[in-house]
Amino acid sequence: MEAKSPNESRTTLTDLVLPSETNPLNNLFGGELLARMDRAASIAARRHSRRIVVTASVNHVAFNKAIPLGSVVTVEAAVSRAFKSSMEIFIDVWVEDRESGRRTKANEAIYTFVAVDETGTPIQIPQLEPESDLEKERFAAALRRKQLSLVLAGKMKPSDATELKALFDKD
């Protein structure tokens, strides 16, 4: 199976914030943003694996800036690392200034998806070869996040989490 680049999975969804999608402060509901991010991540995971994909976890979400009614919102998602059947998707959320058109990063998230066959059984996926400095940084950090998750779930001994240990063993 040939490795792929993050650009092969890159997905961009752009939409407008409508009144029915806002809270009493006239900002986008967090749940609506989560749904948009899940859709973009799902498409990115599908593009990478070319298989049916399911959301395994929402590992991190940062709601850093409110997104007001009428805003143009762009959700960008790409695979940041591929494992055996799972893949981490890094998502950036941008808001466009109505007058200048300048984009500002409003939020980010990290989701994990698993590729499955028609019976729901996890299946092997292509590996990922990051190209840019940012892609390489996210690729390396994905392994640390996975190891931390496995340690916290009791599925990996802390002594076996080599990437995590390397952060602290700076002799």
Coordinates of C-alpha atoms in Angstrom, one line a residue:
M1 CA 0.0 0.0 0.0
E2 CA 1.5 3.3 -1.1
A3 CA 1.9 6.1 1.4
K4 CA 0.0 9.4 0.9
S5 CA 0.6 13.0 1.7
P6 CA -1.7 15.1 3.9
N7 CA -2.6 17.2 0.8
E8 CA -4.3 14.2 -0.7
S9 CA -6.8 14.2 2.2
R10 CA -7.2 18.0 2.6
T11 CA -10.8 19.0 2.8
T12 CA -12.2 22.6 2.9
L13 CA -15.8 23.3 3.8
T14 CA -17.0 27.0 3.7
D15 CA -20.4 28.1 4.9
L16 CA -22.3 31.0 6.4
V17 CA -23.6 31.1 10.0
L18 CA -27.4 31.4 9.8
P19 CA -29.8 32.5 12.6
S20 CA -31.1 28.9 13.3
E21 CA -27.5 27.9 14.1
T22 CA -26.8 30.4 16.8
N23 CA -27.2 30.7 20.6
P24 CA -28.9 33.5 22.5
L25 CA -25.7 35.6 22.0
N26 CA -26.0 35.3 18.3
N27 CA -22.9 33.1 18.0
L28 CA -22.6 29.8 16.3
F29 CA -23.7 26.9 18.6
G30 CA -20.7 24.8 19.6
G31 CA -22.5 21.6 18.6
E32 CA -23.1 23.0 15.1
L33 CA -19.4 23.7 14.8
L34 CA -18.6 20.2 16.1
A35 CA -20.9 18.7 13.4
R36 CA -19.2 20.8 10.7
M37 CA -15.8 19.7 11.9
D38 CA -16.9 16.0 12.0
R39 CA -18.1 16.2 8.4
A40 CA -14.9 17.8 7.2
A41 CA -12.8 15.2 9.1
S42 CA -14.9 12.4 7.8
I43 CA -14.3 13.5 4.2
A44 CA -10.5 13.8 4.9
A45 CA -10.4 10.4 6.4
R46 CA -12.3 8.9 3.5
R47 CA -10.0 10.5 1.0
H48 CA -7.0 9.1 2.7
S49 CA -8.2 5.6 3.3
R50 CA -10.7 5.3 0.4
R51 CA -12.8 3.2 2.8
I52 CA -15.9 3.6 5.0
V53 CA -14.8 5.6 8.1
V54 CA -16.3 6.1 11.5
T55 CA -15.5 8.7 14.2
A56 CA -13.6 7.0 17.0
S57 CA -13.0 10.0 19.2
V58 CA -12.9 13.7 19.5
N59 CA -9.5 14.1 21.1
H60 CA -9.3 17.8 21.4
V61 CA -11.5 20.8 20.7
A62 CA -10.6 24.5 21.4
F63 CA -13.4 27.0 21.2
N64 CA -11.0 30.0 21.2
K65 CA -13.2 32.7 19.5
A66 CA -16.9 33.1 19.2
I67 CA -18.2 32.9 15.6
P68 CA -21.0 35.5 15.1
L69 CA -24.1 35.3 13.1
G70 CA -23.5 36.1 9.4
S71 CA -19.8 35.0 9.5
V72 CA -18.2 33.1 6.7
V73 CA -16.6 30.0 8.4
T74 CA -14.1 27.8 6.7
V75 CA -13.3 24.4 8.2
E76 CA -10.0 22.8 6.9
A77 CA -9.2 19.2 7.8
A78 CA -6.4 16.9 6.8
V79 CA -5.0 13.6 8.0
S80 CA -2.1 14.4 10.4
R81 CA -1.0 10.7 11.0
A82 CA -2.1 7.3 9.9
F83 CA -1.7 4.2 12.1
K84 CA -2.8 0.6 11.3
S85 CA -6.6 1.3 10.7
S86 CA -7.0 4.6 12.6
M87 CA -6.0 8.1 11.5
E88 CA -5.7 11.4 13.3
I89 CA -7.4 14.4 11.6
F90 CA -6.3 17.9 12.5
I91 CA -8.9 20.6 11.9
D92 CA -8.5 24.3 11.7
V93 CA -11.5 26.7 11.8
W94 CA -11.2 30.1 10.2
V95 CA -13.5 33.1 10.3
E96 CA -13.5 35.6 7.5
D97 CA -13.7 39.3 8.3
R98 CA -16.8 40.7 6.6
E99 CA -15.1 43.9 5.3
S100 CA -11.4 43.1 4.8
G101 CA -11.8 39.4 3.8
R102 CA -8.9 38.6 6.2
R103 CA -9.1 35.2 7.8
T104 CA -8.5 34.6 11.5
K105 CA -8.1 31.3 13.1
A106 CA -11.0 30.8 15.5
N107 CA -10.9 27.2 16.6
E108 CA -9.1 23.9 16.2
A109 CA -9.8 20.3 16.9
I110 CA -8.3 16.8 16.6
Y111 CA -10.5 13.8 15.7
T112 CA -9.7 10.2 15.3
F113 CA -11.3 8.1 12.6
V114 CA -11.1 4.3 11.9
A115 CA -11.4 2.8 8.5
V116 CA -13.7 -0.2 8.4
D117 CA -15.0 -2.7 5.8
E118 CA -18.7 -3.3 5.0
T119 CA -19.1 -5.4 8.2
G120 CA -17.6 -2.7 10.5
T121 CA -14.3 -4.5 11.0
P122 CA -11.2 -2.2 11.1
I123 CA -9.0 -2.5 8.0
Q124 CA -5.5 -1.4 7.2
I125 CA -4.9 2.0 5.6
P126 CA -2.0 3.7 3.8
Q127 CA 0.6 5.4 5.8
L128 CA 1.2 9.2 5.7
E129 CA 4.2 11.0 4.6
P130 CA 4.2 14.6 5.8
E131 CA 5.8 17.2 3.6
S132 CA 5.7 20.7 5.2
D133 CA 7.2 21.7 8.6
L134 CA 3.7 22.0 10.0
E135 CA 2.7 18.6 8.7
K136 CA 5.8 17.1 10.2
E137 CA 5.2 18.8 13.6
R138 CA 1.6 17.5 13.7
F139 CA 2.7 14.0 12.5
A140 CA 5.2 13.7 15.4
A141 CA 2.8 15.1 18.0
A142 CA 0.1 12.6 16.9
L143 CA 2.2 9.6 18.1
R144 CA 2.6 11.3 21.5
R145 CA -1.1 11.9 21.7
K146 CA -1.9 8.3 20.8
Q147 CA 0.6 7.0 23.4
L148 CA -0.8 9.3 26.1
S149 CA -4.4 8.1 25.2
L150 CA -3.3 4.4 25.4
V151 CA -1.5 5.0 28.8
L152 CA -4.5 6.7 30.3
A153 CA -6.8 4.0 29.0
G154 CA -4.6 1.3 30.6
K155 CA -3.8 -0.2 27.2
M156 CA -0.1 0.7 27.3
K157 CA 2.4 0.7 30.2
P158 CA 3.9 4.2 30.8
S159 CA 7.4 2.6 30.5
D160 CA 6.5 1.6 26.9
A161 CA 5.4 5.1 25.8
T162 CA 8.8 5.9 24.3
E163 CA 7.7 9.1 22.6
L164 CA 6.3 10.5 25.9
K165 CA 9.3 9.5 27.8
A166 CA 11.5 11.3 25.3
L167 CA 9.8 14.6 26.3
F168 CA 10.9 14.2 29.9
D169 CA 14.3 12.4 29.5
K170 CA 16.3 15.4 28.4
D171 CA 19.7 14.5 29.9

